[in-house]
Short mmCIF file of C-alpha atoms in Angstrom, two decimals:
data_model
loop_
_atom_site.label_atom_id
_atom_site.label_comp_id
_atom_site.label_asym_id
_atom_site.label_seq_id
_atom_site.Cartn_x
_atom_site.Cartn_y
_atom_site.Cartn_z
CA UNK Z 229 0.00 0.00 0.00
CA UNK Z 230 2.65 2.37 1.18
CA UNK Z 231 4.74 1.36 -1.94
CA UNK Z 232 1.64 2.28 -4.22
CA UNK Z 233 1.89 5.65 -2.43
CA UNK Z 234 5.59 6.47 -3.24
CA UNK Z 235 5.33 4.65 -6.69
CA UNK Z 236 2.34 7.00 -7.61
CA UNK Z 237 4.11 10.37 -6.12
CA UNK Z 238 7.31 9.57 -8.46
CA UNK Z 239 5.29 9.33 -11.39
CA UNK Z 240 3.38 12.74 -10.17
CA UNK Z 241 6.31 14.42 -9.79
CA UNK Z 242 7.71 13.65 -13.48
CA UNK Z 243 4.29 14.53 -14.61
CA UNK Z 244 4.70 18.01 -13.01
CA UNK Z 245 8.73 18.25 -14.19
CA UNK Z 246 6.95 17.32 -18.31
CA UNK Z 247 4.39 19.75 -17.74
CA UNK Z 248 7.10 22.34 -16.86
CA UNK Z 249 9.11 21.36 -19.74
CA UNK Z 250 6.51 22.20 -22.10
CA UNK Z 251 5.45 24.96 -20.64
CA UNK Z 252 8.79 26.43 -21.41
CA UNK Z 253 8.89 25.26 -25.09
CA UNK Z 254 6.19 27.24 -25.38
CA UNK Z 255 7.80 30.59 -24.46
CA UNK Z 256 10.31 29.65 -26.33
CA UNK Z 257 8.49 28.00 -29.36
CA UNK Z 258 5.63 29.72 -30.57
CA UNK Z 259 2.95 27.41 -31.14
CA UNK Z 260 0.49 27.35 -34.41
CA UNK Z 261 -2.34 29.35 -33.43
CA UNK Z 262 -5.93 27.55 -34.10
CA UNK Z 263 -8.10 28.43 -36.52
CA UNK Z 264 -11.48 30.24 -36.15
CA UNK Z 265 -12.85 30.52 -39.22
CA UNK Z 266 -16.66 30.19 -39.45
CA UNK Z 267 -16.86 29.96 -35.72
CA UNK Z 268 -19.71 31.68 -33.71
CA UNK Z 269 -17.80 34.14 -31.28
CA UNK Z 270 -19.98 36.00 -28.46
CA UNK Z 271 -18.51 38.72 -27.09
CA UNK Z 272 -19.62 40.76 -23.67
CA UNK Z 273 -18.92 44.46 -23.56
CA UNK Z 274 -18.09 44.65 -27.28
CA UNK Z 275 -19.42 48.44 -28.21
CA UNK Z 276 -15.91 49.34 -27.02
CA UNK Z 277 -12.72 49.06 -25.23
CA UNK Z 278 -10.81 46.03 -25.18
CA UNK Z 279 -14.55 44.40 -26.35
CA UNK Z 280 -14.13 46.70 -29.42
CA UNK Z 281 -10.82 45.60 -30.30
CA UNK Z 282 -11.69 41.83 -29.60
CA UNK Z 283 -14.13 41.79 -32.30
CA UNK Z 284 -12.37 43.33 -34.77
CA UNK Z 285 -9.31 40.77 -33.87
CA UNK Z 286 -11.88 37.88 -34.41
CA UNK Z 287 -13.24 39.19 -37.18
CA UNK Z 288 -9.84 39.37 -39.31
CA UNK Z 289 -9.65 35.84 -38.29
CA UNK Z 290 -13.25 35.20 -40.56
CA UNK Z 291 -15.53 34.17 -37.30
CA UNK Z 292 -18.65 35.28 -36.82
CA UNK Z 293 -19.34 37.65 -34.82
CA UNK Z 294 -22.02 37.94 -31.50
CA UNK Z 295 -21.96 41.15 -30.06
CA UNK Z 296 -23.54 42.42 -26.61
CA UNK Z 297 -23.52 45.60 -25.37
CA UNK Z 298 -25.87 47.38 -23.19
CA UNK Z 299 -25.48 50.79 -25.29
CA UNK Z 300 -26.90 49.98 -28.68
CA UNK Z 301 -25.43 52.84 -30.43
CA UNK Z 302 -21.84 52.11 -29.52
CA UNK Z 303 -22.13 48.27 -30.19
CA UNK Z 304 -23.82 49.20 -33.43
CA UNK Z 305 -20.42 51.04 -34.39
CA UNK Z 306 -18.56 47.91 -33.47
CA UNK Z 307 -20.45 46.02 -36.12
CA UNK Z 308 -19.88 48.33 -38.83
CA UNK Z 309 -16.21 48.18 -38.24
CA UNK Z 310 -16.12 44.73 -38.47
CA UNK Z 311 -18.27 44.56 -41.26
CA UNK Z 312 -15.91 46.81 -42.95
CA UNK Z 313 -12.92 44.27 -42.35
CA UNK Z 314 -15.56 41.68 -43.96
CA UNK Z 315 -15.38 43.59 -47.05
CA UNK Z 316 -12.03 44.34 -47.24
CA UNK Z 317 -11.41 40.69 -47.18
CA UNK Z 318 -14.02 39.86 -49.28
CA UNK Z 319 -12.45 42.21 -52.00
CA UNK Z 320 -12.44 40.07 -54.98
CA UNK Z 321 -8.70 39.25 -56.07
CA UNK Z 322 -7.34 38.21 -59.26
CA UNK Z 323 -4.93 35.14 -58.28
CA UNK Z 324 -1.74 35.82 -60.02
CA UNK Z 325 -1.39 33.16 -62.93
CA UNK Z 326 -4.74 32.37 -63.12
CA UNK Z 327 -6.04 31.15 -66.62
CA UNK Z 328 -7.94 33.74 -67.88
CA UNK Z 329 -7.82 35.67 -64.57
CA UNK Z 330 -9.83 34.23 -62.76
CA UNK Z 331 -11.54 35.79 -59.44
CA UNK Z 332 -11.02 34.13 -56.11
CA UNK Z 333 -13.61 34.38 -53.82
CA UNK Z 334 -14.00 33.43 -50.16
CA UNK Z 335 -15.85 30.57 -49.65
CA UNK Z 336 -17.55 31.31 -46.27
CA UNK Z 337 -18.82 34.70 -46.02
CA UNK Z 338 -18.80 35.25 -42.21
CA UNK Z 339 -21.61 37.43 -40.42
CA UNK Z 340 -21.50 39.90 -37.47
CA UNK Z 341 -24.69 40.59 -35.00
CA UNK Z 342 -25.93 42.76 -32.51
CA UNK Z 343 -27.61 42.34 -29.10
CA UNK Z 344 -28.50 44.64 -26.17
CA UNK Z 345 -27.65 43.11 -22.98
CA UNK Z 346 -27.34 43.65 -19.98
CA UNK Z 347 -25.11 41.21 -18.43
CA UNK Z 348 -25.92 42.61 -15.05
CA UNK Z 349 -29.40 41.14 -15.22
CA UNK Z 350 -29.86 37.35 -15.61
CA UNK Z 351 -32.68 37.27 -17.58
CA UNK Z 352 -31.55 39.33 -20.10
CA UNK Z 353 -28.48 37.30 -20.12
CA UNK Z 354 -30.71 33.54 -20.35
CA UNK Z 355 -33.48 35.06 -22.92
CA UNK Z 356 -30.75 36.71 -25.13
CA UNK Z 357 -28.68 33.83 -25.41
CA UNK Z 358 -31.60 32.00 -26.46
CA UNK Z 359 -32.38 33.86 -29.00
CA UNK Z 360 -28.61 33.70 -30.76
CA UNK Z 361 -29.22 30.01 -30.44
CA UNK Z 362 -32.85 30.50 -33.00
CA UNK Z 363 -30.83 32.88 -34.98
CA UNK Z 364 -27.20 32.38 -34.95
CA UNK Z 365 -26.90 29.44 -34.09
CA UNK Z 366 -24.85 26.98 -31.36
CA UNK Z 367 -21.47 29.47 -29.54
CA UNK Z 368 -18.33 28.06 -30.08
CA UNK Z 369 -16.47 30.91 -27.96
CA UNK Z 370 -17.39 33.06 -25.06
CA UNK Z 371 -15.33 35.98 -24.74
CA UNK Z 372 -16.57 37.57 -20.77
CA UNK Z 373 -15.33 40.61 -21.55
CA UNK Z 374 -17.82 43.34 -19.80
CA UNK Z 375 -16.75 45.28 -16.87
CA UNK Z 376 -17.61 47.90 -14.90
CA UNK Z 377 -16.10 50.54 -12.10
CA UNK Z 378 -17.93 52.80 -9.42
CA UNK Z 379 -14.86 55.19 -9.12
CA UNK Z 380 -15.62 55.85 -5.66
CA UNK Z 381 -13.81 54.79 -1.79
CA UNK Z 382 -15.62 52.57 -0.47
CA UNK Z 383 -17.20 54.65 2.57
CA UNK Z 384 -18.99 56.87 -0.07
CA UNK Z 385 -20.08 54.35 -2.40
CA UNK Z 386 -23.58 53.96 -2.51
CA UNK Z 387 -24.53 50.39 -2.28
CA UNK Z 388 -26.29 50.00 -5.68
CA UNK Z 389 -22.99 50.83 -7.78
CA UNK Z 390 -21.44 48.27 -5.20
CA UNK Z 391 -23.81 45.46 -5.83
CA UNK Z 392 -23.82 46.62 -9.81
CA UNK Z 393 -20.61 46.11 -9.78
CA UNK Z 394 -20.28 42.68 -8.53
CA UNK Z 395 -23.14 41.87 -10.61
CA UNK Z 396 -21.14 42.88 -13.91
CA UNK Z 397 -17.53 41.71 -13.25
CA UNK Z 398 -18.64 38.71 -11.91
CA UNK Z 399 -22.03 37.10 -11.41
CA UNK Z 400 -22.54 37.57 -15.29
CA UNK Z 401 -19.72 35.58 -15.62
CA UNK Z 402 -21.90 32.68 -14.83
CA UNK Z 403 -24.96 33.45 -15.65
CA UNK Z 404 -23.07 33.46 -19.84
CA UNK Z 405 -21.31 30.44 -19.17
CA UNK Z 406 -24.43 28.67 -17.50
CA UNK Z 407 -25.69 29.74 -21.12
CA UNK Z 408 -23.70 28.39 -23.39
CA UNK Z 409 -21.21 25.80 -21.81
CA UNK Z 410 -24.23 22.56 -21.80
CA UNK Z 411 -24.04 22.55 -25.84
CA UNK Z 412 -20.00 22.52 -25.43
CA UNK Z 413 -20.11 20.04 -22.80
CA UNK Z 414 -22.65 17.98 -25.34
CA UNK Z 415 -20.08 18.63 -28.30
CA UNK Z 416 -16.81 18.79 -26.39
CA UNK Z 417 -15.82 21.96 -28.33
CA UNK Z 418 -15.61 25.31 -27.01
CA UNK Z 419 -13.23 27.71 -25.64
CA UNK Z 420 -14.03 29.80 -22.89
CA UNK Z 421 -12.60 33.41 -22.36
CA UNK Z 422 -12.20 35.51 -18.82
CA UNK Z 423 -10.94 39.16 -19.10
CA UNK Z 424 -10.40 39.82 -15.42
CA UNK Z 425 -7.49 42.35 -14.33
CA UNK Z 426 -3.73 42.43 -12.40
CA UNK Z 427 -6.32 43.93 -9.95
CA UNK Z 428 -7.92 40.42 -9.61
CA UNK Z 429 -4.38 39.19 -8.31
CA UNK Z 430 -2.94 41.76 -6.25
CA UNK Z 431 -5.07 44.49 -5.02
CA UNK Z 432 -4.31 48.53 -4.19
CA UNK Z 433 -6.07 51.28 -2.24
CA UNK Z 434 -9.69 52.69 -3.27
CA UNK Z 435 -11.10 50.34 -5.44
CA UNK Z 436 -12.65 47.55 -3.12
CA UNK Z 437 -15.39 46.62 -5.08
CA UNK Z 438 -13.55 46.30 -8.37
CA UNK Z 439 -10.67 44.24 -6.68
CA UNK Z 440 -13.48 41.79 -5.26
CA UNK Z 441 -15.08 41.40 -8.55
CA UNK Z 442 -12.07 40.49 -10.27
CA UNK Z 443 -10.55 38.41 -7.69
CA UNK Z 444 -14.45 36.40 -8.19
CA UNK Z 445 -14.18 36.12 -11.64
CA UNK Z 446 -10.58 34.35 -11.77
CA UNK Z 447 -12.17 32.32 -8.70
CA UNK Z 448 -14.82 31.17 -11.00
CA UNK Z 449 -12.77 30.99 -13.83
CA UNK Z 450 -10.04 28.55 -12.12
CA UNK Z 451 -12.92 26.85 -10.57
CA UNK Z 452 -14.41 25.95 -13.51
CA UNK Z 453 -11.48 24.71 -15.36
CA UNK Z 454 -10.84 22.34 -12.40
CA UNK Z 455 -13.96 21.20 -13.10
CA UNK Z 456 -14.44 20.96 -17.03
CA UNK Z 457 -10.82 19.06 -16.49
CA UNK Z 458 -12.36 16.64 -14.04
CA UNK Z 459 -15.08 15.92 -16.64
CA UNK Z 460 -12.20 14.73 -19.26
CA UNK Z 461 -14.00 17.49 -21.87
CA UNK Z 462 -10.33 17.83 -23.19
CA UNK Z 463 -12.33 19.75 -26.32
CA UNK Z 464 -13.06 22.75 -24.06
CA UNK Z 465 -10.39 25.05 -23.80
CA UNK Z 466 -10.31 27.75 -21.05
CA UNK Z 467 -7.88 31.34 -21.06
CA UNK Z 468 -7.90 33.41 -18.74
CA UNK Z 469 -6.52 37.37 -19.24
CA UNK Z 470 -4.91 39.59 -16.76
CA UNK Z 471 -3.76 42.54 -17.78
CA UNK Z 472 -1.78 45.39 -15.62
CA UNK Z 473 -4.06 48.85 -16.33
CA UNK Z 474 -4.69 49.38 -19.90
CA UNK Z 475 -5.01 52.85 -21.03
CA UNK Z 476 -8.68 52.52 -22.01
CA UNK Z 477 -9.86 55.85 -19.68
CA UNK Z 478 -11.53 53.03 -17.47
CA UNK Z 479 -9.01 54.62 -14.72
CA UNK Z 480 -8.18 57.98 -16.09
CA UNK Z 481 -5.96 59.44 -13.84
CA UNK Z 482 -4.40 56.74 -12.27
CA UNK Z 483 -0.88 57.17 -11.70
CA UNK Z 484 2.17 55.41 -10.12
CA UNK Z 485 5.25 56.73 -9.05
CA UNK Z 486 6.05 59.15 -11.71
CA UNK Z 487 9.92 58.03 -11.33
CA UNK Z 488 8.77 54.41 -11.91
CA UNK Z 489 5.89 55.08 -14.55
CA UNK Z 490 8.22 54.96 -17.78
CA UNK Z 491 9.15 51.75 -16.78
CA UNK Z 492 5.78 50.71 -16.21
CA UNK Z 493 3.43 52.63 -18.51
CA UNK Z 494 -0.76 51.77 -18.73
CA UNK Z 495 -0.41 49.54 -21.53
CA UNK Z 496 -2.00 50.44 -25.38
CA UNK Z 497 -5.17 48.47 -25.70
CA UNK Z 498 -4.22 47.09 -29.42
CA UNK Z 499 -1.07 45.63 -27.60
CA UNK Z 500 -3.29 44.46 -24.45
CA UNK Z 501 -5.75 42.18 -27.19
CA UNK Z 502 -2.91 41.03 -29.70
CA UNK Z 503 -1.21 39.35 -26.49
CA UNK Z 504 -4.70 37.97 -25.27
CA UNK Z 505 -5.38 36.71 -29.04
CA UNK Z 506 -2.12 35.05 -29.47
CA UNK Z 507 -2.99 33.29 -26.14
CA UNK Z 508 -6.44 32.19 -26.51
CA UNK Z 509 -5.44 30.73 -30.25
CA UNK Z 510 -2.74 28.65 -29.12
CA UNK Z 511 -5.15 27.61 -25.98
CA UNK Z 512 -2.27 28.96 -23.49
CA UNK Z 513 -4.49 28.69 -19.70
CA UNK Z 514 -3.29 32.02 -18.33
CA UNK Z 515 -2.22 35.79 -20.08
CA UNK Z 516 -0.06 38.14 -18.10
CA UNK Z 517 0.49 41.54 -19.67
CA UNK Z 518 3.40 42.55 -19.16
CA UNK Z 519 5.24 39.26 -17.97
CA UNK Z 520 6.35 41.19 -14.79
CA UNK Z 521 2.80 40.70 -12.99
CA UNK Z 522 3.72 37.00 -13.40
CA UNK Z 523 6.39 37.59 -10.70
CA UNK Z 524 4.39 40.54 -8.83
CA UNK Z 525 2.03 37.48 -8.12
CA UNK Z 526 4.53 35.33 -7.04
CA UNK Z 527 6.38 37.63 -4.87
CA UNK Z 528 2.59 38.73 -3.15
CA UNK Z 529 2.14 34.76 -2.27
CA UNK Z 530 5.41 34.20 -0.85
CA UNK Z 531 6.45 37.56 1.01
CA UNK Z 532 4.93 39.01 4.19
CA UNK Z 533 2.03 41.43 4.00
CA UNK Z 534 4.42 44.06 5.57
CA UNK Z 535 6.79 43.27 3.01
CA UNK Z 536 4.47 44.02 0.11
CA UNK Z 537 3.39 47.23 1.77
CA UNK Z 538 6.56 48.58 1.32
CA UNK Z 539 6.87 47.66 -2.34
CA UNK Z 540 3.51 49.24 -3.15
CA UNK Z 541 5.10 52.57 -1.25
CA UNK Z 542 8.47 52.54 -2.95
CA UNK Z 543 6.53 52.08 -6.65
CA UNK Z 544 3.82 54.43 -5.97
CA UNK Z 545 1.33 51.88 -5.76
CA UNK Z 546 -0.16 52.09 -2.49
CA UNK Z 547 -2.17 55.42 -3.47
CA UNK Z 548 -2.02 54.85 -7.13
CA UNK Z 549 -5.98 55.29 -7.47
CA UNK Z 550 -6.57 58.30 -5.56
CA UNK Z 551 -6.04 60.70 -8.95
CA UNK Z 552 -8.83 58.67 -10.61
CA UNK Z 553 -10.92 58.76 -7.53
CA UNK Z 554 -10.51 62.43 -6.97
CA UNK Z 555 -11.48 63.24 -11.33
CA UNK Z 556 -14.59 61.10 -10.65
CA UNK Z 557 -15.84 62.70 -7.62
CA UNK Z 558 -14.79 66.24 -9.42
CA UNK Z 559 -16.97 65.21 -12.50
CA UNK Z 560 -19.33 63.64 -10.46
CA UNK Z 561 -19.71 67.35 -8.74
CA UNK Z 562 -19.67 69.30 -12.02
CA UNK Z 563 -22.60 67.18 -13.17
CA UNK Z 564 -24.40 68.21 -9.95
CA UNK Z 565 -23.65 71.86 -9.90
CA UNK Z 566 -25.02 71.40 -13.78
CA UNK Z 567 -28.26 69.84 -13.17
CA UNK Z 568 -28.37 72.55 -10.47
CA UNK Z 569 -28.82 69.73 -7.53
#
């Protein structure tokens, strides 16, 4: 029995050391990204952002396209851009050589639609989903991309924007998945996307409710990859995104030690979604941009609370929300004085 024991921990321990290994080749090898083609891609929070820039990322790669937003006009925009790539694809070309020039033509003409969601509210989240079923047709990825901040401490937060949220960042997150995983259970095919934050990792001053939503949705995330791993689905592939703050005016003023800042600039969103793409094609678990909140993370779960204290002082980090929270509650204020309340 005991032998059993040490015999099965040997081979455990090799299986770890290969899974290393590999891991490795793959920083060092690139592996062939997957193709997409003529897949049905839903994306949450698509009418802009790093939503936006998803979409238009998928749609160079010929999928077709499910977009939810809750502001119709903005997601509307969204689909005209990638409509536009459509036909810049679909340009007819004359293949060189051809006899008697003939035109070639994309075979599948790929298709982008539009629905107004709002993932913060469960029904419209089941009843929605049902409908791209009737009209789309079965989802072969789920990009959770929506998100939401309050911009305020958390002593003069009002409870709804609290709760709201939570709700967005990460309830929603199962409420889609709830959705649309039974058909990729049922085919084992699907890939399943989490856009969470550094801020779901490793948290900072002032933004409470945004930290706790994050650090939910990786919860959930991880979670559920245990489990869709347990069920031997080896078809379903799961990636989950963390980026450090992307310059998408989510957190407008936001500001680190100004010393340290050129070495650590908000990253461009284009950059932000080309690393995330390059991951979720080549079915890589976990995105870290840049690579240095891969050892930020590390450092947090090995060092002593104190310890990290005084890194977040020395970089600025400790306080690095406060701008952002002060512009808010200055806009917030203008608004008021405005509307004359």
């Amino acid at each position: 029995m005991i032998m059993n024991i040490v015999v099965e921990f040997f081979v455990v321990m090799l299986k770890v050391l290969w899974a290393i290994v590999m891991a490795g080749l793959k920083w060092l090898i690139r592996p062939k990204e997957k193709s997409v083609a003529g897949q049905v891609c839903v994306i949450t929070g698509a009418g802009g952002g790093l939503g936006r820039l998803f979409a238009k990322e998928f749609a160079r790669r010929r999928a077709t396209l499910v977009l939810w937003d809750i502001n119709s006009h903005s997601n509307e925009e969204t689909a005209e851009m990638v409509r536009q790539i459509y036909r810049e694809q679909d340009n007819p070309t004359t293949k060189e050589g051809a006899v008697g020039g003939v035109e070639e033509v994309p075979s599948f003409q790929p298709q982008v639609y539009t629905y107004v969601v709002d993932v913060g509210k469960r029904e419209s989240v089941y009843s929605t989903a049902e409908k791209v079923r009737r009209e789309v047709g079965e989802v072969d990825l789920l990009i959770n991309n929506a998100g939401v901040v309050s911009g305020h401490h958390l002593l003069e937060c009002p409870d709804e924007l609290i709760e709201r949220t939570m709700v967005v960042n990460c309830h929603a997150h199962f409420w889609t998945t709830k959705a649309f995983l039974p058909k990729m259970l049922e085919m084992n095919h699907g890939h399943i996307v989490t856009v969470a934050s550094s801020l779901g990792l490793f948290s900072t001053a002032g933004v409470e409710d945004y930290c706790a939503s994050k650090f939910g949705a990786i919860g959930f995330h991880e979670s559920l990859s245990h489990e869709i791993k347990a069920s031997e689905k080896d078809g379903i592939k799961m990636t989950l995104v963390c980026p450090y703050l992307v310059d998408t005016g989510m957190f407008r003023g936001c500001r680190i030690r100004k010393e340290i800042e050129p070495f650590l600039p908000p990253l461009r969103p284009e950059f932000c979604v080309k690393q995330s793409m390059r991951a979720i094609l080549t079915d890589q678990p976990m995105i870290c941009t840049p690579r240095i909140v891969y050892m930020v993370n590390f450092m947090k779960s090995i060092l002593p609370f104190e310890a990290i204290v005084c890194m977040y002082r020395f970089l600025g980090a400790d306080k690095c929300m406060y701008p952002f929270l002060a512009q808010r509650k200055e806009a917030m204020n203008n608004n008021e004085a405005k509307n004359g309340i």
